[in-house]
PDB file of C-alpha atoms (C1' of nucleotides) in Angstrom:
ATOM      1  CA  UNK A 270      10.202  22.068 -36.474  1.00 31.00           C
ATOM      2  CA  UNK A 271      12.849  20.046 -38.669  1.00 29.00           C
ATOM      3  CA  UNK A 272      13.637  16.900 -38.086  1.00 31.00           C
ATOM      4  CA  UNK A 273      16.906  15.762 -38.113  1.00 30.00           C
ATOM      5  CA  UNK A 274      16.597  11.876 -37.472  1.00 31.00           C
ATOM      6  CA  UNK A 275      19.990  10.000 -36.993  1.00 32.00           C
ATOM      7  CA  UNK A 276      19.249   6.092 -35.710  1.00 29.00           C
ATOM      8  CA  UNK A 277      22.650   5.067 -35.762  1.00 26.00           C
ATOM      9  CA  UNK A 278      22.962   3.974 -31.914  1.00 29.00           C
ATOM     10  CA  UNK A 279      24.325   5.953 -28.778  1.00 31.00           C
ATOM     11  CA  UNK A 280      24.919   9.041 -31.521  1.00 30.00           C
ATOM     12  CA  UNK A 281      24.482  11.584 -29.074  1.00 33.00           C
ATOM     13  CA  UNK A 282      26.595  14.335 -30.857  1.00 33.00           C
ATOM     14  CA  UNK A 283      24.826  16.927 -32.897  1.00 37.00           C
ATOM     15  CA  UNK A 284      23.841  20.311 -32.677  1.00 42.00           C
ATOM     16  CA  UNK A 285      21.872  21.658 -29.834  1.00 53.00           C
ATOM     17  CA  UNK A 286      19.459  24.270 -31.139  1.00 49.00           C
ATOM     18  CA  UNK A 287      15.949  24.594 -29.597  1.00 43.00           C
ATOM     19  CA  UNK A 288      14.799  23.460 -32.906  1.00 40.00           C
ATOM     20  CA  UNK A 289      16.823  20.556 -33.532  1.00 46.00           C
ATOM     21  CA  UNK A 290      18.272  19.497 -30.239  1.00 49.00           C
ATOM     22  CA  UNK A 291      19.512  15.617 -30.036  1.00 80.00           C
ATOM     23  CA  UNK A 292      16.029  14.443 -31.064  1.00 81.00           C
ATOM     24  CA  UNK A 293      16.554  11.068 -30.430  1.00 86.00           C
ATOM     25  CA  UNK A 294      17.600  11.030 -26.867  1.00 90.00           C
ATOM     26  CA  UNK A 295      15.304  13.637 -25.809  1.00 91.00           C
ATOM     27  CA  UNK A 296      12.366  11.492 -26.972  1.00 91.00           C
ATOM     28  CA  UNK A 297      13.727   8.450 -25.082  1.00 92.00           C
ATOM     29  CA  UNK A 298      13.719  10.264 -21.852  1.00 93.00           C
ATOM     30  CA  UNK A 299      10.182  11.735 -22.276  1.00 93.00           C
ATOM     31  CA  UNK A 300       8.783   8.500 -23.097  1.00 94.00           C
ATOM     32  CA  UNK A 301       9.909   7.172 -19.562  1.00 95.00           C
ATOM     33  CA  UNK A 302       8.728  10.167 -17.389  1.00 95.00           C
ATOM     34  CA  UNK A 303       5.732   9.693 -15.328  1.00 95.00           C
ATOM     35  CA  UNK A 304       2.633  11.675 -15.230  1.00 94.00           C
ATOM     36  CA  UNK A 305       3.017  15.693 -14.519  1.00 92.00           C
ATOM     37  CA  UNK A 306       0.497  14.827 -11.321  1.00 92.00           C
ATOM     38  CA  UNK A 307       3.187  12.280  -9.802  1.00 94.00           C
ATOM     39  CA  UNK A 308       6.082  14.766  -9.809  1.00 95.00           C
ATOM     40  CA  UNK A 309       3.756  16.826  -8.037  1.00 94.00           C
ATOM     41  CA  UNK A 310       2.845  14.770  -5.832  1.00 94.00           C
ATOM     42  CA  UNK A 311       6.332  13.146  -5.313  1.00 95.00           C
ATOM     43  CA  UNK A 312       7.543  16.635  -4.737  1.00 95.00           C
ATOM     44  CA  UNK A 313       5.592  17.362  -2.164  1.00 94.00           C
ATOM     45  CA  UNK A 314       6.166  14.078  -0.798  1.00 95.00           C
ATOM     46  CA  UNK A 315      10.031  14.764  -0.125  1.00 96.00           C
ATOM     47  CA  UNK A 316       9.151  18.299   0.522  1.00 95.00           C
ATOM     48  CA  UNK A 317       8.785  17.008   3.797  1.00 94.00           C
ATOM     49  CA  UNK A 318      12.181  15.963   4.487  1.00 96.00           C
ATOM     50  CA  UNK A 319      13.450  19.226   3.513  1.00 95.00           C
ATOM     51  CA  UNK A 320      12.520  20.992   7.321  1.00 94.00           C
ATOM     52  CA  UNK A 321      15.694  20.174  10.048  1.00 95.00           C
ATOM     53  CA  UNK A 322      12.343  19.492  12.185  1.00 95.00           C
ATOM     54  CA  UNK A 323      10.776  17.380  10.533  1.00 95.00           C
ATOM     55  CA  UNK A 324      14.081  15.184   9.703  1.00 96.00           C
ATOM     56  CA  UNK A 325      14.437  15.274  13.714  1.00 96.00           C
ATOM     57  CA  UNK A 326      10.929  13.882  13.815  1.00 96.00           C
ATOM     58  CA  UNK A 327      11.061  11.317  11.410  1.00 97.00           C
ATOM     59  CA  UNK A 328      14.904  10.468  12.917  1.00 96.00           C
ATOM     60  CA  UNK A 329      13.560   9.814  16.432  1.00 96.00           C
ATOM     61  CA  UNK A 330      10.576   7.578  14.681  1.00 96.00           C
ATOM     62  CA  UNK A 331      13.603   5.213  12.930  1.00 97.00           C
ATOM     63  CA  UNK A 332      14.547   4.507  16.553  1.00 96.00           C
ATOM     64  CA  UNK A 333      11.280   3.875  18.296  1.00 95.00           C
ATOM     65  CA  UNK A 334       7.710   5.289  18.456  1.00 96.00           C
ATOM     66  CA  UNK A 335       6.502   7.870  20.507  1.00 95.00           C
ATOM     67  CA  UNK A 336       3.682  10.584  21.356  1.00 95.00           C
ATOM     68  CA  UNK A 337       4.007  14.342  21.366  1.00 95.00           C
ATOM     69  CA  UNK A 338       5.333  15.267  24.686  1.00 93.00           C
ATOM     70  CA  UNK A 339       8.520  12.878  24.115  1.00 93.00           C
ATOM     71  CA  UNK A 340       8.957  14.586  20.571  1.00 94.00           C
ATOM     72  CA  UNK A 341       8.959  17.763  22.457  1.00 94.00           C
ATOM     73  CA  UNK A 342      11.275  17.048  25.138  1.00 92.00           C
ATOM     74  CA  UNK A 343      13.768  15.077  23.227  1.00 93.00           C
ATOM     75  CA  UNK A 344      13.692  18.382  20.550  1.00 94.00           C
ATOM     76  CA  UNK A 345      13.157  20.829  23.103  1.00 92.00           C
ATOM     77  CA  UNK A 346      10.591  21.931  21.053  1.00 93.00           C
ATOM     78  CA  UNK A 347       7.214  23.681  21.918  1.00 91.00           C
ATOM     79  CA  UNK A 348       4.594  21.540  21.326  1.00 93.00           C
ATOM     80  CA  UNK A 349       2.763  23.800  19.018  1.00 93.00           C
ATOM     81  CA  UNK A 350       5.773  23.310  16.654  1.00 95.00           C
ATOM     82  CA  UNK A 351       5.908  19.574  17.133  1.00 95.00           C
ATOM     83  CA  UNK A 352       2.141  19.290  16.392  1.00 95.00           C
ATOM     84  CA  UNK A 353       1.853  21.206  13.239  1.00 95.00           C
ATOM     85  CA  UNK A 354       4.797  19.366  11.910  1.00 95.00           C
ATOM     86  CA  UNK A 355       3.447  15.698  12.922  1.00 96.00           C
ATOM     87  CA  UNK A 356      -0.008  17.187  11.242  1.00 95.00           C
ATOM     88  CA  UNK A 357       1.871  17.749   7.788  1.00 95.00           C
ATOM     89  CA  UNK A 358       3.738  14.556   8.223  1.00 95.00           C
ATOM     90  CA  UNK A 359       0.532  12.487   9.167  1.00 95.00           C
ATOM     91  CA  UNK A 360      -1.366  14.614   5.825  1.00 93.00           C
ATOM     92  CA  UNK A 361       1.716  13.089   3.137  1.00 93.00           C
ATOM     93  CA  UNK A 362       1.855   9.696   4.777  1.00 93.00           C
ATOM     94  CA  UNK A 363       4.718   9.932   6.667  1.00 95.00           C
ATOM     95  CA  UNK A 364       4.166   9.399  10.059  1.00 96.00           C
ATOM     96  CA  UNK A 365       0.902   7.527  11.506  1.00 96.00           C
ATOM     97  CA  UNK A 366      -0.405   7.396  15.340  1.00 95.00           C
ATOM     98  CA  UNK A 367      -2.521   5.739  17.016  1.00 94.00           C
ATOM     99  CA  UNK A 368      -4.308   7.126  20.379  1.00 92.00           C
ATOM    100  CA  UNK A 369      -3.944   6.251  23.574  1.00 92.00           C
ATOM    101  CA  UNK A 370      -6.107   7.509  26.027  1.00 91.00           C
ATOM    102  CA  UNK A 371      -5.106  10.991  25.930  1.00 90.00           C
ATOM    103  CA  UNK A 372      -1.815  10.284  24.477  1.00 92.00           C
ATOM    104  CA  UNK A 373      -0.952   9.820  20.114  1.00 94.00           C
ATOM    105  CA  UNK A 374       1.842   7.727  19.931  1.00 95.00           C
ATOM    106  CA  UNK A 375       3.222   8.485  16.431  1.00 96.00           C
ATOM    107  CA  UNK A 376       5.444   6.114  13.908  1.00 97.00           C
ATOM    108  CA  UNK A 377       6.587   5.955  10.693  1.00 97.00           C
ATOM    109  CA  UNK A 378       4.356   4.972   7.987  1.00 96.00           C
ATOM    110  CA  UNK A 379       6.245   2.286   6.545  1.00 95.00           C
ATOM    111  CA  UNK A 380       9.692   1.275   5.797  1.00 96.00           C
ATOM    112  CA  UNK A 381      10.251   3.494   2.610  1.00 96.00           C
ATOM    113  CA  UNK A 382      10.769   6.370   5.008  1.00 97.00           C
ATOM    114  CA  UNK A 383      13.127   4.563   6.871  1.00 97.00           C
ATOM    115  CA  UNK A 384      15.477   3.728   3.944  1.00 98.00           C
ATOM    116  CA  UNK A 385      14.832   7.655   1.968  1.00 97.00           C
ATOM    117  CA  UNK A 386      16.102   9.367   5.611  1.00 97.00           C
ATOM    118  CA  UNK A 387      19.065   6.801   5.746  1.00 97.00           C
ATOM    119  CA  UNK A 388      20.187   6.397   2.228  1.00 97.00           C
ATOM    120  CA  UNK A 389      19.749  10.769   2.786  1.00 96.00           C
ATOM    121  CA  UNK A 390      22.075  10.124   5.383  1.00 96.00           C
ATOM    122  CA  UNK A 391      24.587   8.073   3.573  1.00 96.00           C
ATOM    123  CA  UNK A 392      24.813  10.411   0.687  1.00 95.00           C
ATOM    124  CA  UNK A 393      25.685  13.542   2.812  1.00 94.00           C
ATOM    125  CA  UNK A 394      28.203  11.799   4.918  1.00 93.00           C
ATOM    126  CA  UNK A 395      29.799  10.614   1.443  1.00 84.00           C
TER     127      UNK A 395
ATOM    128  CA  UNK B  72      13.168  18.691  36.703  1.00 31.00           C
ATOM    129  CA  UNK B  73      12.609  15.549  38.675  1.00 29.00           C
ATOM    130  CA  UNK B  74      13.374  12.448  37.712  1.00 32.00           C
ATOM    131  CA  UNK B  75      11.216   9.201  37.595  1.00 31.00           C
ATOM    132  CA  UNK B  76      13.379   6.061  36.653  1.00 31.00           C
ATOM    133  CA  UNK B  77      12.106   3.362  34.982  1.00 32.00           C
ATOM    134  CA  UNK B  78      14.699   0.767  34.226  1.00 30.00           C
ATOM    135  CA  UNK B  79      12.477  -2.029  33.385  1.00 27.00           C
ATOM    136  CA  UNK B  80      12.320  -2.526  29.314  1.00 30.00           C
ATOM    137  CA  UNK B  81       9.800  -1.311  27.488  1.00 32.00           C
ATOM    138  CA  UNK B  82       8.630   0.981  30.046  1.00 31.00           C
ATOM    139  CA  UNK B  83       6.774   3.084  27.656  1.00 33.00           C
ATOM    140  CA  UNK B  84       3.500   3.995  29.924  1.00 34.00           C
ATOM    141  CA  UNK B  85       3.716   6.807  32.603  1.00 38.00           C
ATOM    142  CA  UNK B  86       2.767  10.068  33.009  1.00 41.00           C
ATOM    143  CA  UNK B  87       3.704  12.511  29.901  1.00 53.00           C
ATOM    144  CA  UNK B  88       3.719  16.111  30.970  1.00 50.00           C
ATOM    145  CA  UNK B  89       6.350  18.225  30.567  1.00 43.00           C
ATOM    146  CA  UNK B  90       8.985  17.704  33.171  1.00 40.00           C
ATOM    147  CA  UNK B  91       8.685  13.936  33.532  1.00 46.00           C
ATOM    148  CA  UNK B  92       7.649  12.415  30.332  1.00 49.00           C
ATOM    149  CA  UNK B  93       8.892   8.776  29.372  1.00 80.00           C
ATOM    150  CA  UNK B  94      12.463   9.659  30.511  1.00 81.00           C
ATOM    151  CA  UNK B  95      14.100   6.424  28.979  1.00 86.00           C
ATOM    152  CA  UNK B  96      12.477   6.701  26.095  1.00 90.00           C
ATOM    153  CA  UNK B  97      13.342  10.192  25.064  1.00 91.00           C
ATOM    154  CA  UNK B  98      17.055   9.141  26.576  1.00 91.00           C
ATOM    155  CA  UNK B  99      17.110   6.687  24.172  1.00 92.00           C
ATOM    156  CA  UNK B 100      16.333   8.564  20.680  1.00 93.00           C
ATOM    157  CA  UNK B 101      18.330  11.472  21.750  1.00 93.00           C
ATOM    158  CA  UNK B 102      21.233   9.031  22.621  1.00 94.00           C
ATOM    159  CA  UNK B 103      20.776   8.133  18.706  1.00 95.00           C
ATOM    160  CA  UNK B 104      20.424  11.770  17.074  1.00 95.00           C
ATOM    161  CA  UNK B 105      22.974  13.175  14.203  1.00 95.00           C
ATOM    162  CA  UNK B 106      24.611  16.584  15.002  1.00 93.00           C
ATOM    163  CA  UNK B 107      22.607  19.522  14.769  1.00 92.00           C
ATOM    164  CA  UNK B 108      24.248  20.227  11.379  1.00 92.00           C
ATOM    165  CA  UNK B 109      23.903  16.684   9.825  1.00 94.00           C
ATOM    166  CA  UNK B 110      20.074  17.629  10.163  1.00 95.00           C
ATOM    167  CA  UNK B 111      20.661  20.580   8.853  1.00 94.00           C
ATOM    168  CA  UNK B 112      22.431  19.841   5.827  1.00 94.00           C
ATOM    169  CA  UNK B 113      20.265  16.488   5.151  1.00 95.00           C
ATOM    170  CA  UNK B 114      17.065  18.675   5.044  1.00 95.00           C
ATOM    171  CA  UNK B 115      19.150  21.316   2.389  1.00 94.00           C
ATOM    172  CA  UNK B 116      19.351  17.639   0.816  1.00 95.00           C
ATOM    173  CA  UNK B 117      15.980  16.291   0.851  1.00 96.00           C
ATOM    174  CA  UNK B 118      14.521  20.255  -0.380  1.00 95.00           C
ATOM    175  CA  UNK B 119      16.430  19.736  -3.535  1.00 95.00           C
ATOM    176  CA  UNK B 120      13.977  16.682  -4.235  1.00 96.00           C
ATOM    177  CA  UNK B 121      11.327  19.262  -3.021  1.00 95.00           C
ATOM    178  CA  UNK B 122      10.480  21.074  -6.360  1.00 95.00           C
ATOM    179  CA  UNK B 123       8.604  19.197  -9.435  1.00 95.00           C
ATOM    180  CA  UNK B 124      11.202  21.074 -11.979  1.00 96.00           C
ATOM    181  CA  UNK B 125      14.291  19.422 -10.247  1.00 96.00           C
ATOM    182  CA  UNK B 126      12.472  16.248  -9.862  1.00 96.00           C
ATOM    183  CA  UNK B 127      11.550  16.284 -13.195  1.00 96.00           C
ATOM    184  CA  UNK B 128      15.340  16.884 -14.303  1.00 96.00           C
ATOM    185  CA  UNK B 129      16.393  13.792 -11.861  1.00 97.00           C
ATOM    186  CA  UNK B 130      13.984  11.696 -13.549  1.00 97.00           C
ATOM    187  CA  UNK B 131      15.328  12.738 -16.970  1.00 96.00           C
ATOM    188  CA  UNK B 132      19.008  11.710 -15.693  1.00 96.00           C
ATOM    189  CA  UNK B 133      18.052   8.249 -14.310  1.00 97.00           C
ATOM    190  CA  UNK B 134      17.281   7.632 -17.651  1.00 96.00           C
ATOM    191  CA  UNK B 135      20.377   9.006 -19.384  1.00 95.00           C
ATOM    192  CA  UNK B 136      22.553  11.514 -19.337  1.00 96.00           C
ATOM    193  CA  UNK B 137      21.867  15.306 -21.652  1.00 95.00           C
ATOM    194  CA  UNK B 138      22.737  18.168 -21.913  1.00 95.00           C
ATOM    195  CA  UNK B 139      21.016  21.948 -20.735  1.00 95.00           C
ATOM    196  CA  UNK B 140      19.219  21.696 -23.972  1.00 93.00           C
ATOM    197  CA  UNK B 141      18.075  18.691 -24.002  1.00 93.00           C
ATOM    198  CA  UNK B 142      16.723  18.927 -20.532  1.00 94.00           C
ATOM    199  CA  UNK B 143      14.683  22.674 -21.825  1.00 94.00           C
ATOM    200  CA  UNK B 144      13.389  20.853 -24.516  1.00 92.00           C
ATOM    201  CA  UNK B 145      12.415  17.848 -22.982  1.00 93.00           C
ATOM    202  CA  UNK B 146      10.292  19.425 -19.674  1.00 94.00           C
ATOM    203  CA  UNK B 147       9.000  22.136 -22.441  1.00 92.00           C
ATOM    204  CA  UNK B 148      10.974  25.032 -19.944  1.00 92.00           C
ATOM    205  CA  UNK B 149      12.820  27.960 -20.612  1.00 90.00           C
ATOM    206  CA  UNK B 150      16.708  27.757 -20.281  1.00 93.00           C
ATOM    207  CA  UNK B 151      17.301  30.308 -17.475  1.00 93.00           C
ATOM    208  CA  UNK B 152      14.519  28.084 -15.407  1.00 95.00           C
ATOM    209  CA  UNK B 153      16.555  24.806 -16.227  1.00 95.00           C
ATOM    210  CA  UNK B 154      19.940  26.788 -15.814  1.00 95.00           C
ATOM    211  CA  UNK B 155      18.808  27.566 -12.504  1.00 95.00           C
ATOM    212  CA  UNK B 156      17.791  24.103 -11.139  1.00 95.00           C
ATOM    213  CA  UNK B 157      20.605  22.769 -12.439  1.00 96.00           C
ATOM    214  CA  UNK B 158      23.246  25.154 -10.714  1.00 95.00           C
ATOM    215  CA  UNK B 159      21.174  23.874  -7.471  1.00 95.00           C
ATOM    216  CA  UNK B 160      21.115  20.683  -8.109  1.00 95.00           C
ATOM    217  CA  UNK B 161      25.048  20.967  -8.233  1.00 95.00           C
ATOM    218  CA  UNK B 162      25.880  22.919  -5.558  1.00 93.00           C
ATOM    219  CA  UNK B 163      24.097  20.271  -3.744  1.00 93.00           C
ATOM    220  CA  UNK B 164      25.890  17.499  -5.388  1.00 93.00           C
ATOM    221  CA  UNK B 165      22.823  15.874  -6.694  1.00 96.00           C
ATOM    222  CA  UNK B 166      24.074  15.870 -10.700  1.00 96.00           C
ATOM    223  CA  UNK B 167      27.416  16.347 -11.960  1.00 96.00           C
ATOM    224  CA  UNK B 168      28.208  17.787 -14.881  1.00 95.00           C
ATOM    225  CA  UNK B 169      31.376  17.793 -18.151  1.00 94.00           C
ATOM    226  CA  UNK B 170      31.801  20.316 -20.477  1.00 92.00           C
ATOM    227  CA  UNK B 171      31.883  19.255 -24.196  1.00 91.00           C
ATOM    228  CA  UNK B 172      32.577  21.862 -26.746  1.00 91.00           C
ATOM    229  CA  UNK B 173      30.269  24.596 -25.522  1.00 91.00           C
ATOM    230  CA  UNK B 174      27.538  21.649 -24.430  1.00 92.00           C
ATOM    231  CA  UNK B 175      27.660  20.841 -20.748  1.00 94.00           C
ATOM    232  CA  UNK B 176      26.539  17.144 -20.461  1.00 95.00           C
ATOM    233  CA  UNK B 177      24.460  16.639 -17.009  1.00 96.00           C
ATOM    234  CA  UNK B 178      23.762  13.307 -14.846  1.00 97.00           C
ATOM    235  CA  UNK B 179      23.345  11.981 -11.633  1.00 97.00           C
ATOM    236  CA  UNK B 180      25.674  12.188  -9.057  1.00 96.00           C
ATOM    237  CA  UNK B 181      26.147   8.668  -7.546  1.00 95.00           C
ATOM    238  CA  UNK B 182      23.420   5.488  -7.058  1.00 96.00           C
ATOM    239  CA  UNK B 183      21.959   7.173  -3.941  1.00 96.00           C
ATOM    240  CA  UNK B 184      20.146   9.673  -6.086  1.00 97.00           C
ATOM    241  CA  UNK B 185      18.370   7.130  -8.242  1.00 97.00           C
ATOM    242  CA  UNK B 186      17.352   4.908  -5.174  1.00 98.00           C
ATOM    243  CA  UNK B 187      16.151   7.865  -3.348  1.00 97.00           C
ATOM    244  CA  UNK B 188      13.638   8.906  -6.428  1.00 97.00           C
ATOM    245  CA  UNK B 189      12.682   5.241  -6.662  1.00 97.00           C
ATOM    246  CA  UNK B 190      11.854   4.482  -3.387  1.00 97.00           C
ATOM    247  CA  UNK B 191      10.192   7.730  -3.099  1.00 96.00           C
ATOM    248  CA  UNK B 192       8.478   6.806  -6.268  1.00 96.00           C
ATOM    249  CA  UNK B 193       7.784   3.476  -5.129  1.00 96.00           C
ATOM    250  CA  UNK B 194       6.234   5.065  -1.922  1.00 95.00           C
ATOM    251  CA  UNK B 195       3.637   7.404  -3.285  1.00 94.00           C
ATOM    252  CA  UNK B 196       2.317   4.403  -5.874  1.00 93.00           C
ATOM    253  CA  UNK B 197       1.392   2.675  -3.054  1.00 84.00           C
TER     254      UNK B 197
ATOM    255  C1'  DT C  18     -19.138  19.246  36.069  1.00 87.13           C
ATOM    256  C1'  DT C  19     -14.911  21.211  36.921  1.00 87.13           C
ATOM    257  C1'  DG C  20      -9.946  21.158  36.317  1.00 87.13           C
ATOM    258  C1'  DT C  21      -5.957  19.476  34.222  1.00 87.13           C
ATOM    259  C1'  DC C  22      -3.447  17.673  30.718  1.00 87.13           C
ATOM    260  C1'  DA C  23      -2.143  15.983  25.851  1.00 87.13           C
ATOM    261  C1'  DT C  24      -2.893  17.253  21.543  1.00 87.13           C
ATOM    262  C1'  DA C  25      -4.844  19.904  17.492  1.00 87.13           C
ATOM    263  C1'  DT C  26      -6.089  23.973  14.804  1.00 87.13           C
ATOM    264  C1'  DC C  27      -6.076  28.872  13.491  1.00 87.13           C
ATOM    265  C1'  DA C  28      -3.964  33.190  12.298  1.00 87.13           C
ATOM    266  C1'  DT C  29       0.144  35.752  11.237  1.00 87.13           C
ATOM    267  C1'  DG C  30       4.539  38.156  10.555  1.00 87.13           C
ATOM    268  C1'  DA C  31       9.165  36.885   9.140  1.00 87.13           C
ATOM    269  C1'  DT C  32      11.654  34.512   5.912  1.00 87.13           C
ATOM    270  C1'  DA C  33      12.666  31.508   1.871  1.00 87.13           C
ATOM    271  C1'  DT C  34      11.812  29.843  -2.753  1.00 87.13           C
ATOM    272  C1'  DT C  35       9.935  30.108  -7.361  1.00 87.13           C
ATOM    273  C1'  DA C  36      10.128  31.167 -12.358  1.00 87.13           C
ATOM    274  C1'  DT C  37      11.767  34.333 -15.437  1.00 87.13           C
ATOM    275  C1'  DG C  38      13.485  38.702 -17.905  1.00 87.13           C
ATOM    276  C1'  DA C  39      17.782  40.918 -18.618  1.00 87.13           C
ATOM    277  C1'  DT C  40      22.345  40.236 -19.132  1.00 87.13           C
ATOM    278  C1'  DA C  41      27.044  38.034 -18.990  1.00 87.13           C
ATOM    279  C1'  DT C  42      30.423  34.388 -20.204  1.00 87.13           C
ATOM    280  C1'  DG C  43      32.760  31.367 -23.044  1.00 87.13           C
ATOM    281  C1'  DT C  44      33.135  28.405 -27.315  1.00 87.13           C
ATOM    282  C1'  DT C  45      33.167  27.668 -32.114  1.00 87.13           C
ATOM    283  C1'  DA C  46      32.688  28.779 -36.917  1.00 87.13           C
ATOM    284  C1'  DA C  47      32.682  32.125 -40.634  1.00 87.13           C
TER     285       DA C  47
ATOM    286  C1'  DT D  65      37.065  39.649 -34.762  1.00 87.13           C
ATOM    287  C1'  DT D  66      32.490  39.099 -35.339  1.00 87.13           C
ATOM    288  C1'  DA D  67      28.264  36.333 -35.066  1.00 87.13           C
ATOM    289  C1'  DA D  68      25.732  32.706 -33.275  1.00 87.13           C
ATOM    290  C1'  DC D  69      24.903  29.672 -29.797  1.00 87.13           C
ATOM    291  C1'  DA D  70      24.979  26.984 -25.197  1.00 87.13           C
ATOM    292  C1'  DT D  71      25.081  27.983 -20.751  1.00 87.13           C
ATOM    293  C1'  DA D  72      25.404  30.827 -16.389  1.00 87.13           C
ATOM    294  C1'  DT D  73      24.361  34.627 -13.248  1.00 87.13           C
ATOM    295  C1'  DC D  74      21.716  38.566 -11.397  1.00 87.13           C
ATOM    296  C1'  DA D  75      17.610  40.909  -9.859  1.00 87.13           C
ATOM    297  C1'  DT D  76      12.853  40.629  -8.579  1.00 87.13           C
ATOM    298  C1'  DA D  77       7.854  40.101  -7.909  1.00 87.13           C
ATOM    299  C1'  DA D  78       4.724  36.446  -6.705  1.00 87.13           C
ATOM    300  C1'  DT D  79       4.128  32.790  -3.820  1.00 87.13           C
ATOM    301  C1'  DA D  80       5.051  29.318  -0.183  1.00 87.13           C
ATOM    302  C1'  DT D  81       6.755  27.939   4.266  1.00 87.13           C
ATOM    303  C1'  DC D  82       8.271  28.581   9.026  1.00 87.13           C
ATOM    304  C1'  DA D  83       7.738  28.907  14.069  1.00 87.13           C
ATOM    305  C1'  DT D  84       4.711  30.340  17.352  1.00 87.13           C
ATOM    306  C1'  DG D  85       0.977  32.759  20.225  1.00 87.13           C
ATOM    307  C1'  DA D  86      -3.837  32.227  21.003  1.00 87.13           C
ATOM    308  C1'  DT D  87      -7.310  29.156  21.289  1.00 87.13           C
ATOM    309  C1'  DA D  88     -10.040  24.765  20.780  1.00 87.13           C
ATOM    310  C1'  DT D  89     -10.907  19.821  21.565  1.00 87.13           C
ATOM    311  C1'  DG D  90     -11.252  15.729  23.981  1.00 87.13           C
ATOM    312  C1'  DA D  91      -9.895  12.423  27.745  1.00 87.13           C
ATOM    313  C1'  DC D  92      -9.552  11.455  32.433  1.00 87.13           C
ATOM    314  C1'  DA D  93      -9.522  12.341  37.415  1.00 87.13           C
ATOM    315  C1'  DA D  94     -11.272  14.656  41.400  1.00 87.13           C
TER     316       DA D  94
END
DNA sequence: TTGTCATATCATGATATTATGATATGTTAA
DNA sequence: TTAACATATCATAATATCATGATATGACAA
């Protein structure tokens, strides 16, 4: 592979074979990426908001907690559905719950969801 | 389906089965829910971030913009693969993109892309 | 100790998404 | 005008995800 080294600043011009593509600025960016494991996992951590139903989920949990049956009802949902979703939201740290009696009132994990569903939000309504 | 009011606040206790859950509580979040389509398109949103390839590529363009190349050469990836991403990554107006010469240069739409990878980011660290 | 209810898990067919090979488009230089 | 190159699109097989019916668990009341 031949170099082609050019450390005059911000020269991003150049040619852009595989071989020689703008060396310098592709080496900047891979020294900042992250591990290959934290894409994965960050992937599958906003895999989650990519399901209408879970979005609903998490939406009703930025207003106030609640257990299944209410998830259900206000989503008019079966509660199969609503259960296998809170399980994959509880399983990437999403939501949490705590029981009560017979009841699991669910919430959101922590405020990071809060602000990724509304900053979401604010993006797609421009 | 009957109805059991319960004006007092905070009235979260009471039965939860199917026709007469916590009435004012699921009145309340639904009073507070997006259209059907907001959801909808937010979750088309949110999958974008759903895939370690088009994370990867977001990461990449925090940093600085590049171009198709670049980005191949960079995550080690074949162009079609990166080609690919990219055109969904537009068409969900996630990165923009100029044409220079017979380059295209990428990067990132608009602030709320960066803060969303952050926080998310920021989330799964812990 | 049986019944009912709230919730969880399992299994599955329908559907969506992935990466990539083959191919097309459009730009620039020879 | 042809060749080389950067990028885009199309088609597809492998894989992942969805909603849900069937069923299990576990708490409480009768």
């Amino acid at each position: 592979m031949e170099m082609k080294e050019n450390n005059l600043e911000n020269k991003d011009e150049g040619l852009c074979d595989v071989f020689n593509s703008h060396e310098d600025a592709v080496e900047r960016v891979k020294g900042r990426m992250p591990a290959e494991e934290e894409y994965a996992e960050l992937s599958e951590f906003f895999k989650i908001f990519g399901n209408p139903t879970r979005l609903k989920i998490i939406s009703l949990l930025t207003v106030e907690d609640l257990c299944v049956c209410d998830i259900c009802e206000a989503l008019d949902l079966n509660q199969t559905t609503v259960s296998n979703q809170l399980r994959i939201l509880r399983a990437n740290n999403i939501v949490k719950f705590q029981k009560e009696g017979k009841m699991a009132r669910y919430s959101l994990t922590d405020l990071h969801i809060e602000m990724i569903y509304k900053v979401g939000l604010e993006h797609i309504l421009e």
